[in-house]
Amino acid sequence: MTANPNPTAAMLVIGDEILSGRTRDKNIGTIADFCAELGIELREVRVVPDEIEAIVVALNELRARHTYLFTSGGIGPTHDDITADAVAKAFGVDLPVDARALKAITSRYTNFEMTPARLRMARIPAGGDPIENSVSAAPGIEIGNVFVMAGVPVIFEAMLASIAPKLEGGVKLSSTSVDSYVGEGTLGDELAAIQLSHPGVKIGSYPQFGVGKGPMTQIVMRSADKGALDSATEKVRAMIDRLHRERGIEPEKAGP
Amino acid sequence: MTANPNPTAAMLVIGDEILSGRTRDKNIGTIADFCAELGIELREVRVVPDEIEAIVVALNELRARHTYLFTSGGIGPTHDDITADAVAKAFGVDLPVDARALKAITSRYTNFEMTPARLRMARIPAGGDPIENSVSAAPGIEIGNVFVMAGVPVIFEAMLASIAPKLEGGVKLSSTSVDSYVGEGTLGDELAAIQLSHPGVKIGSYPQFGVGKGPMTQIVMRSADKGALDSATEKVRAMIDRLHRERGIEPEKAGP
């Protein structure tokens, strides 16, 4: 992979259990933090069912469009674990049992019976490499710019830890935030003007409901340009302070 | 909308805050449960940033492909709330201030100043209708088969409650589950055979790590065909009972 000051990424969550409501996804939040920490911009996330065609289409669209594609789910030993098959199909390569993956799986267990089901977990698409799994031994798959990982959150996180050193990060964004006890409708017009005069800063406004008394809005600013970030933050803070003063709001008493 | 025994849906989550890691999404799990309850098959989910072009592309792909498209996020009064603009662009229609939406917003407040920011929330793409919001008054948008809702979970849920009677549900799936204290690698081959002989039942296998002692796998079966579901469940239960017996596992003592 070549040096890229602005690497981007997509995440593909594979799993009927997320779409059916059986399981609440945790890996989207994890990958968002992981990318932010490395200065990789997470640009899109998709969730697709356990169906080869849907997975292949998403794999090919997302890997073409981004520096990195991370996937979670579908790499276990049961019939519904078809991610490796889909990856091989997306890349147009074979899916042989890999000696390194097999060793990782067998060396973990004593009294181990290599069932056909377990053998499925040792398949790596041709040209790919296993990703180490310190939790349950069965490896993930690295192929091209695609990193195929487990859906079980603790294993997904273990695999991220093992691939992190291989990824090229980019410029890390700094962020600041200012809490406001006036609502978005009150501060919105001035905030838009501050955004307009600070194009290098992404300003987001996040209302919260049901916490403390009265409206609570958090303004979040993110930028790779520390000077622009400080300037925008100062302007937002001054605006919020004035709006509080005008309304007799004492922030330290206003809410949680 | 015409009667459809197998309605499908997609969910589009709009928000930089999910991709940056600032906010953990809760609406994907909510919409998954909502669809399951109505017999609507949730087929895909996407998360995109607060960028008009990315939102328009996703809107047009997903609304063409599914019976319903639900969106969350980007409908507030601040500059980063651009979902209504993207929807108008995706449908190729104007985005006028809507009298019904304006009334919903103004009637909620006394001593209310209609700022330009607040007026943004009263815009509804031509041909669309407001979705009632019992929490904070500012409406969502219904247009064609697209339902545009707030990102704040409590408001998203309130809007779902108000659109539920308008949606045509389909055949609701029944589901069963069997807990196993043997690992997926042990039961995988037999489970694959049961899946093969029950094509009308979707059988999923979900390993859990770090709960109780030893491996714990939950087998989940879903089907619209109650007879097929019962047959598959019976076969899975018999297999698991035998595997437990062979290994001297007493399930009631084995785990959490």
Coordinates of C-alpha atoms in Angstrom, one line a residue:
Chain A
M1 CA 0.0 0.0 0.0
T2 CA 1.3 3.4 -1.0
A3 CA 1.5 6.4 1.3
N4 CA -1.7 8.3 1.4
P5 CA -2.2 11.3 3.6
N6 CA -6.0 10.9 3.6
P7 CA -6.8 7.2 3.8
T8 CA -10.5 6.3 3.9
A9 CA -12.2 3.1 5.0
A10 CA -15.5 1.3 4.8
M11 CA -17.0 -1.3 7.2
L12 CA -19.1 -4.2 6.0
V13 CA -21.1 -5.9 8.7
I14 CA -22.2 -9.4 7.6
G15 CA -25.0 -11.0 9.5
D16 CA -28.7 -11.9 9.5
E17 CA -28.7 -11.6 13.3
I18 CA -28.1 -7.8 13.1
L19 CA -30.9 -7.3 10.5
S20 CA -33.3 -9.6 12.3
G21 CA -32.9 -7.7 15.6
R22 CA -31.5 -10.7 17.4
T23 CA -28.2 -9.1 18.0
R24 CA -27.2 -5.5 18.6
D25 CA -24.1 -4.6 16.6
K26 CA -21.2 -3.3 18.6
N27 CA -18.5 -3.5 15.9
I28 CA -19.5 -0.3 14.1
G29 CA -18.7 1.8 17.1
T30 CA -15.5 -0.1 17.6
I31 CA -14.3 0.4 14.0
A32 CA -15.3 4.1 14.2
D33 CA -13.0 4.6 17.2
F34 CA -10.3 2.5 15.7
C35 CA -10.2 4.5 12.4
A36 CA -10.4 7.9 14.3
E37 CA -7.4 6.8 16.4
L38 CA -5.4 6.0 13.3
G39 CA -6.4 9.1 11.2
I40 CA -8.3 6.9 8.8
E41 CA -11.6 8.5 7.7
L42 CA -14.5 6.0 8.0
R43 CA -16.7 7.0 5.1
E44 CA -19.4 4.4 5.0
V45 CA -20.8 1.3 6.7
R46 CA -23.1 -1.3 5.3
V47 CA -24.9 -4.2 6.9
V48 CA -25.9 -7.1 4.6
P49 CA -27.5 -10.6 5.2
D50 CA -25.7 -13.9 5.1
E51 CA -26.1 -14.3 1.3
I52 CA -23.2 -14.7 -1.0
E53 CA -24.4 -12.4 -3.7
A54 CA -25.2 -9.5 -1.4
I55 CA -21.8 -9.9 0.3
V56 CA -19.9 -10.1 -3.0
V57 CA -21.6 -6.9 -4.4
A58 CA -20.8 -5.0 -1.2
L59 CA -17.2 -6.2 -1.0
N60 CA -16.5 -5.2 -4.6
E61 CA -18.1 -1.8 -4.4
L62 CA -16.5 -0.9 -1.1
R63 CA -13.0 -2.2 -1.6
A64 CA -12.8 -0.3 -4.9
R65 CA -13.8 2.9 -3.3
H66 CA -11.7 3.0 -0.2
T67 CA -8.1 2.6 1.1
Y68 CA -9.3 -0.1 3.5
L69 CA -12.3 -2.3 3.8
F70 CA -13.0 -4.0 7.2
T71 CA -15.6 -6.7 7.5
S72 CA -17.2 -8.4 10.6
G73 CA -19.1 -11.7 10.8
G74 CA -19.5 -15.0 9.0
I75 CA -16.1 -16.6 9.5
G76 CA -17.0 -19.4 11.9
P77 CA -17.3 -23.2 11.2
T78 CA -21.0 -23.4 10.6
H79 CA -23.0 -23.5 7.4
D80 CA -24.1 -19.9 7.8
D81 CA -20.5 -18.7 7.8
I82 CA -19.9 -17.9 4.2
T83 CA -17.8 -14.8 4.3
A84 CA -14.6 -16.6 3.1
D85 CA -16.5 -18.0 0.1
A86 CA -17.8 -14.6 -0.7
V87 CA -14.4 -13.0 -0.5
A88 CA -12.9 -15.7 -2.8
K89 CA -15.7 -15.1 -5.3
A90 CA -15.3 -11.3 -5.1
F91 CA -11.6 -11.6 -5.8
G92 CA -12.1 -14.4 -8.4
V93 CA -9.7 -16.7 -6.6
D94 CA -9.7 -20.2 -5.1
L95 CA -10.3 -20.9 -1.5
P96 CA -7.8 -23.6 -0.4
V97 CA -7.1 -24.8 3.2
D98 CA -4.1 -22.7 4.3
A99 CA -1.3 -24.4 6.2
R100 CA -0.7 -21.4 8.5
A101 CA -4.4 -21.1 9.4
L102 CA -4.7 -24.8 10.0
K103 CA -1.7 -24.7 12.3
A104 CA -3.2 -21.8 14.2
I105 CA -6.4 -23.7 14.8
T106 CA -4.9 -27.2 15.6
S107 CA -2.1 -25.9 17.9
R108 CA -4.7 -24.3 20.2
Y109 CA -6.4 -27.5 21.2
T110 CA -5.5 -30.8 22.8
N111 CA -7.7 -33.8 22.1
F112 CA -8.8 -32.0 19.0
E113 CA -10.9 -33.5 16.3
M114 CA -10.5 -31.8 12.9
T115 CA -14.1 -31.9 11.8
P116 CA -15.1 -30.8 8.3
A117 CA -16.8 -27.8 10.0
R118 CA -13.5 -26.8 11.7
L119 CA -11.6 -27.3 8.5
R120 CA -13.8 -24.6 6.9
M121 CA -12.2 -22.0 9.2
A122 CA -8.7 -22.8 7.8
R123 CA -9.6 -21.7 4.3
I124 CA -8.0 -18.6 3.1
P125 CA -8.6 -17.1 -0.4
A126 CA -5.5 -17.6 -2.6
G127 CA -3.2 -14.6 -2.2
G128 CA -4.5 -13.8 1.2
D129 CA -3.0 -14.2 4.7
P130 CA -4.4 -15.2 8.1
I131 CA -5.1 -12.5 10.7
E132 CA -4.1 -13.6 14.2
N133 CA -6.9 -14.3 16.7
S134 CA -5.6 -14.4 20.2
V135 CA -9.1 -15.2 21.6
S136 CA -10.3 -18.3 19.8
A137 CA -7.4 -19.2 17.4
A138 CA -9.5 -19.3 14.1
P139 CA -7.9 -16.6 12.0
G140 CA -9.4 -13.7 10.0
I141 CA -8.3 -13.0 6.5
E142 CA -6.2 -10.2 5.0
I143 CA -6.4 -10.0 1.2
G144 CA -5.6 -6.9 -0.9
N145 CA -7.0 -4.0 1.0
V146 CA -9.7 -6.1 2.7
F147 CA -9.6 -7.2 6.3
V148 CA -12.1 -10.0 7.2
M149 CA -12.7 -10.3 10.9
A150 CA -15.1 -12.1 13.3
G151 CA -18.5 -10.8 14.4
V152 CA -18.0 -11.7 18.0
P153 CA -17.0 -8.3 19.4
V154 CA -14.1 -9.6 21.7
I155 CA -12.6 -11.4 18.7
F156 CA -13.2 -8.5 16.3
E157 CA -11.3 -6.3 18.7
A158 CA -8.4 -8.8 19.1
M159 CA -8.1 -9.0 15.3
L160 CA -8.1 -5.2 15.0
A161 CA -5.2 -5.1 17.5
S162 CA -3.3 -7.5 15.3
I163 CA -3.8 -5.6 12.1
A164 CA -3.3 -2.1 13.5
P165 CA 0.5 -2.1 12.9
K166 CA 0.0 -3.0 9.2
L167 CA -2.3 0.0 8.4
E168 CA -1.1 3.3 7.2
G169 CA -2.8 6.0 9.2
G170 CA -3.3 9.6 8.0
V171 CA -3.7 13.0 9.6
K172 CA -5.5 12.6 12.8
L173 CA -8.3 15.0 13.4
S174 CA -8.4 17.0 16.7
S175 CA -11.8 17.7 18.2
T176 CA -13.3 20.1 20.7
S177 CA -16.8 20.4 22.1
V178 CA -18.9 23.1 23.7
D179 CA -22.1 22.4 25.7
S180 CA -25.0 24.7 25.3
Y181 CA -28.2 25.0 27.3
V182 CA -30.0 26.8 24.6
G183 CA -31.7 24.8 21.8
E184 CA -30.5 24.2 18.3
G185 CA -33.2 26.5 16.9
T186 CA -31.7 29.4 18.9
L187 CA -28.1 29.0 18.0
G188 CA -28.5 27.5 14.5
D189 CA -28.2 30.7 12.4
E190 CA -25.1 32.0 14.2
L191 CA -23.5 28.5 14.1
A192 CA -24.1 28.3 10.4
A193 CA -22.2 31.6 9.9
I194 CA -19.3 30.3 12.0
Q195 CA -19.2 27.1 9.9
L196 CA -19.2 29.2 6.7
S197 CA -16.2 31.2 7.9
H198 CA -14.3 28.0 9.0
P199 CA -14.4 25.7 6.0
G200 CA -11.5 23.6 7.3
V201 CA -13.5 22.7 10.4
K202 CA -16.4 20.3 10.5
I203 CA -18.9 21.6 13.0
G204 CA -21.7 19.3 14.2
S205 CA -24.6 20.1 16.4
Y206 CA -26.1 17.4 18.6
P207 CA -29.2 18.0 20.6
Q208 CA -30.0 15.9 23.6
F209 CA -33.4 15.2 25.0
G210 CA -34.4 14.1 28.4
V211 CA -31.2 15.0 30.2
G212 CA -31.3 17.8 32.8
K213 CA -33.6 20.7 32.5
G214 CA -34.3 22.5 29.3
P215 CA -32.5 22.0 26.0
M216 CA -29.0 20.7 25.9
T217 CA -27.0 20.9 22.7
Q218 CA -23.4 19.8 22.2
I219 CA -21.4 21.5 19.5
V220 CA -18.6 19.3 18.2
M221 CA -15.8 20.7 16.1
R222 CA -13.3 18.5 14.2
S223 CA -10.3 19.5 12.1
A224 CA -6.7 18.5 11.2
D225 CA -5.9 22.3 11.4
K226 CA -5.3 23.1 15.0
G227 CA -5.3 26.9 14.4
A228 CA -8.6 26.8 12.6
L229 CA -10.1 24.5 15.2
D230 CA -9.1 26.9 18.0
S231 CA -10.5 29.8 16.2
A232 CA -13.9 28.1 15.6
T233 CA -14.0 26.8 19.1
E234 CA -13.4 30.3 20.5
K235 CA -16.2 31.8 18.4
V236 CA -18.6 29.1 19.3
R237 CA -17.8 29.4 23.0
A238 CA -18.2 33.2 22.9
M239 CA -21.6 32.8 21.1
I240 CA -22.8 30.2 23.7
D241 CA -21.6 32.3 26.6
R242 CA -23.5 35.3 25.3
L243 CA -26.7 33.3 24.6
H244 CA -26.5 31.9 28.2
R245 CA -26.0 35.4 29.6
E246 CA -28.9 36.9 27.7
R247 CA -31.1 34.2 29.1
G248 CA -29.8 34.2 32.6
I249 CA -28.6 30.6 32.3
E250 CA -25.8 29.5 34.6
P251 CA -24.4 26.4 32.9
E252 CA -23.0 24.9 36.0
K253 CA -26.4 24.8 37.5
A254 CA -28.4 24.0 34.4
G255 CA -28.0 20.3 34.0
P256 CA -25.9 17.2 34.2
Chain B
M1 CA -48.7 1.0 -1.8
T2 CA -50.0 -2.3 -3.1
A3 CA -50.4 -5.5 -1.1
N4 CA -47.1 -7.4 -0.9
P5 CA -46.7 -10.6 1.0
N6 CA -43.0 -10.1 1.3
P7 CA -42.2 -6.4 1.9
T8 CA -38.6 -5.6 2.3
A9 CA -36.9 -2.5 3.8
A10 CA -33.6 -0.7 4.0
M11 CA -32.3 1.7 6.7
L12 CA -30.1 4.7 6.0
V13 CA -28.3 6.2 8.9
I14 CA -27.2 9.7 8.2
G15 CA -24.6 11.2 10.4
D16 CA -20.9 12.1 10.7
E17 CA -21.2 11.4 14.5
I18 CA -21.7 7.7 13.9
L19 CA -18.8 7.4 11.5
S20 CA -16.4 9.5 13.7
G21 CA -17.1 7.4 16.8
R22 CA -18.7 10.2 18.8
T23 CA -22.1 8.6 19.0
R24 CA -23.0 4.9 19.2
D25 CA -25.9 4.2 16.9
K26 CA -29.1 2.8 18.5
N27 CA -31.5 3.2 15.7
I28 CA -30.3 0.1 13.7
G29 CA -31.4 -2.2 16.5
T30 CA -34.6 -0.4 16.9
I31 CA -35.6 -0.6 13.2
A32 CA -34.6 -4.3 13.1
D33 CA -37.0 -5.0 15.9
F34 CA -39.7 -2.7 14.3
C35 CA -39.5 -4.5 11.0
A36 CA -39.4 -8.0 12.5
E37 CA -42.6 -7.1 14.5
L38 CA -44.4 -6.0 11.3
G39 CA -43.2 -8.9 9.1
I40 CA -41.1 -6.6 7.0
E41 CA -37.7 -8.0 6.0
L42 CA -34.9 -5.6 6.8
R43 CA -32.5 -6.4 3.9
E44 CA -29.7 -3.8 4.3
V45 CA -28.5 -0.9 6.3
R46 CA -26.1 1.9 5.3
V47 CA -24.4 4.6 7.3
V48 CA -23.3 7.7 5.3
P49 CA -21.8 11.0 6.3
D50 CA -23.5 14.4 6.3
E51 CA -22.8 15.0 2.6
I52 CA -25.6 15.7 0.1
E53 CA -24.1 13.6 -2.7
A54 CA -23.5 10.5 -0.5
I55 CA -27.0 10.8 0.9
V56 CA -28.7 11.2 -2.5
V57 CA -26.9 8.2 -4.0
A58 CA -27.9 6.0 -1.1
L59 CA -31.5 7.3 -1.0
N60 CA -32.0 6.5 -4.7
E61 CA -30.3 3.1 -4.6
L62 CA -32.2 2.0 -1.5
R63 CA -35.7 3.4 -2.3
A64 CA -35.6 1.7 -5.7
R65 CA -34.7 -1.6 -4.3
H66 CA -37.0 -2.0 -1.3
T67 CA -40.7 -1.7 -0.4
Y68 CA -39.7 0.9 2.3
L69 CA -36.7 3.0 3.1
F70 CA -36.3 4.4 6.6
T71 CA -33.7 7.1 7.4
S72 CA -32.5 8.5 10.6
G73 CA -30.6 11.8 11.2
G74 CA -30.0 15.2 9.8
I75 CA -33.5 16.8 10.2
G76 CA -32.8 19.4 12.8
P77 CA -32.4 23.2 12.5
T78 CA -28.6 23.5 12.1
H79 CA -26.4 23.8 9.1
D80 CA -25.3 20.1 9.3
D81 CA -28.9 19.0 9.0
I82 CA -29.2 18.4 5.3
T83 CA -31.4 15.4 4.9
A84 CA -34.4 17.3 3.6
D85 CA -32.3 18.9 1.0
A86 CA -30.9 15.5 -0.1
V87 CA -34.4 14.0 -0.2
A88 CA -35.7 16.8 -2.4
K89 CA -32.7 16.4 -4.7
A90 CA -33.1 12.6 -4.8
F91 CA -36.8 13.0 -5.8
G92 CA -36.0 16.0 -8.1
V93 CA -38.6 18.2 -6.4
D94 CA -38.7 21.6 -4.6
L95 CA -38.4 22.0 -0.9
P96 CA -40.9 24.6 0.2
V97 CA -42.0 25.4 3.8
D98 CA -45.0 23.3 4.6
A99 CA -48.0 24.9 6.4
R100 CA -48.7 21.7 8.4
A101 CA -45.1 21.3 9.5
L102 CA -44.9 25.0 10.3
K103 CA -48.0 24.7 12.5
A104 CA -46.7 21.6 14.3
I105 CA -43.5 23.5 15.2
T106 CA -45.1 26.9 16.2
S107 CA -48.0 25.4 18.1
R108 CA -45.6 23.7 20.5
Y109 CA -44.0 26.8 21.9
T110 CA -45.1 30.0 23.6
N111 CA -42.9 33.0 23.3
F112 CA -41.5 31.4 20.2
E113 CA -39.2 33.2 17.8
M114 CA -39.3 31.7 14.3
T115 CA -35.6 31.9 13.4
P116 CA -34.4 31.0 9.9
A117 CA -32.8 27.9 11.6
R118 CA -36.2 26.8 12.9
L119 CA -37.9 27.5 9.6
R120 CA -35.6 24.9 8.0
M121 CA -37.3 22.2 10.0
A122 CA -40.7 23.1 8.4
R123 CA -39.5 22.3 4.9
I124 CA -41.1 19.3 3.3
P125 CA -40.1 18.1 -0.3
A126 CA -43.0 18.8 -2.7
G127 CA -45.4 15.8 -2.6
G128 CA -44.3 14.7 0.8
D129 CA -46.1 14.8 4.2
P130 CA -45.0 15.5 7.7
I131 CA -44.5 12.6 10.1
E132 CA -45.7 13.5 13.6
N133 CA -43.2 13.9 16.4
S134 CA -44.7 13.7 19.8
V135 CA -41.4 14.5 21.5
S136 CA -40.0 17.7 20.0
A137 CA -42.7 18.8 17.5
A138 CA -40.4 19.2 14.4
P139 CA -41.8 16.6 12.0
G140 CA -40.2 13.9 9.9
I141 CA -41.0 13.5 6.2
E142 CA -42.9 10.8 4.4
I143 CA -42.5 10.9 0.6
G144 CA -43.1 8.0 -1.7
N145 CA -41.8 4.9 0.0
V146 CA -39.3 6.9 2.1
F147 CA -39.7 7.7 5.8
V148 CA -37.3 10.4 7.0
M149 CA -36.9 10.5 10.8
A150 CA -34.8 12.0 13.5
G151 CA -31.4 10.6 14.7
V152 CA -32.1 11.2 18.4
P153 CA -33.3 7.7 19.4
V154 CA -36.3 8.8 21.5
I155 CA -37.6 10.9 18.6
F156 CA -36.8 8.2 16.1
E157 CA -38.9 5.8 18.1
A158 CA -41.8 8.3 18.5
M159 CA -41.8 8.8 14.7
L160 CA -41.8 5.0 14.1
A161 CA -44.9 4.7 16.4
S162 CA -46.7 7.3 14.3
I163 CA -45.9 5.7 10.9
A164 CA -46.5 2.1 12.0
P165 CA -50.2 2.1 11.1
K166 CA -49.4 3.3 7.6
L167 CA -47.1 0.4 6.7
E168 CA -48.2 -2.9 5.2
G169 CA -46.6 -5.7 7.1
G170 CA -46.0 -9.2 5.7
V171 CA -45.7 -12.7 6.9
K172 CA -44.2 -12.6 10.4
L173 CA -41.4 -15.1 11.0
S174 CA -41.5 -17.3 14.1
S175 CA -38.3 -18.2 15.7
T176 CA -36.9 -20.7 18.2
S177 CA -33.6 -21.1 19.8
V178 CA -31.6 -24.0 21.4
D179 CA -28.6 -23.4 23.7
S180 CA -25.6 -25.7 23.3
Y181 CA -22.6 -26.1 25.6
V182 CA -20.5 -27.7 22.8
G183 CA -18.7 -25.5 20.4
E184 CA -19.6 -24.7 16.8
G185 CA -16.8 -26.8 15.4
T186 CA -18.4 -29.9 17.1
L187 CA -22.0 -29.4 16.0
G188 CA -21.3 -27.7 12.7
D189 CA -21.4 -30.7 10.3
E190 CA -24.7 -32.1 11.7
L191 CA -26.2 -28.6 11.8
A192 CA -25.4 -28.1 8.1
A193 CA -27.2 -31.4 7.3
I194 CA -30.3 -30.2 9.3
Q195 CA -30.2 -26.9 7.4
L196 CA -30.0 -28.7 4.1
S197 CA -33.1 -30.8 4.9
H198 CA -35.1 -27.8 6.0
P199 CA -34.7 -25.2 3.2
G200 CA -37.7 -23.2 4.5
V201 CA -36.0 -22.5 7.8
K202 CA -33.1 -20.1 8.3
I203 CA -30.8 -21.7 10.9
G204 CA -28.1 -19.5 12.4
S205 CA -25.4 -20.4 14.8
Y206 CA -24.1 -17.8 17.3
P207 CA -21.1 -18.6 19.5
Q208 CA -20.6 -16.7 22.7
F209 CA -17.3 -16.2 24.4
G210 CA -16.5 -15.3 27.9
V211 CA -19.9 -16.3 29.4
G212 CA -19.9 -19.3 31.8
K213 CA -17.5 -22.2 31.5
G214 CA -16.6 -23.7 28.2
P215 CA -18.1 -23.0 24.8
M216 CA -21.7 -21.8 24.5
T217 CA -23.4 -21.7 21.1
Q218 CA -27.0 -20.5 20.5
I219 CA -28.8 -22.0 17.5
V220 CA -31.5 -19.8 16.2
M221 CA -34.2 -20.9 13.7
R222 CA -36.5 -18.6 11.9
S223 CA -39.3 -19.4 9.5
A224 CA -42.8 -18.4 8.3
D225 CA -43.7 -22.2 8.2
K226 CA -44.5 -23.3 11.7
G227 CA -44.4 -27.0 10.9
A228 CA -41.0 -26.8 9.3
L229 CA -39.8 -24.7 12.2
D230 CA -41.0 -27.3 14.7
S231 CA -39.3 -30.1 12.8
A232 CA -36.0 -28.3 12.6
T233 CA -36.1 -27.3 16.2
E234 CA -36.8 -30.9 17.3
K235 CA -33.9 -32.2 15.2
V236 CA -31.5 -29.5 16.6
R237 CA -32.6 -30.2 20.2
A238 CA -32.1 -33.9 19.8
M239 CA -28.6 -33.4 18.3
I240 CA -27.6 -31.1 21.1
D241 CA -29.0 -33.4 23.8
R242 CA -27.0 -36.2 22.4
L243 CA -23.8 -34.2 22.1
H244 CA -24.3 -33.0 25.7
R245 CA -24.9 -36.6 26.9
E246 CA -21.9 -38.0 25.1
R247 CA -19.7 -35.4 26.8
G248 CA -21.3 -35.7 30.3
I249 CA -22.5 -32.1 30.1
E250 CA -25.4 -31.2 32.3
P251 CA -26.7 -28.0 30.6
E252 CA -28.5 -26.6 33.8
K253 CA -25.1 -26.6 35.5
A254 CA -22.9 -25.7 32.6
G255 CA -23.3 -22.0 32.1
P256 CA -24.6 -18.6 33.0

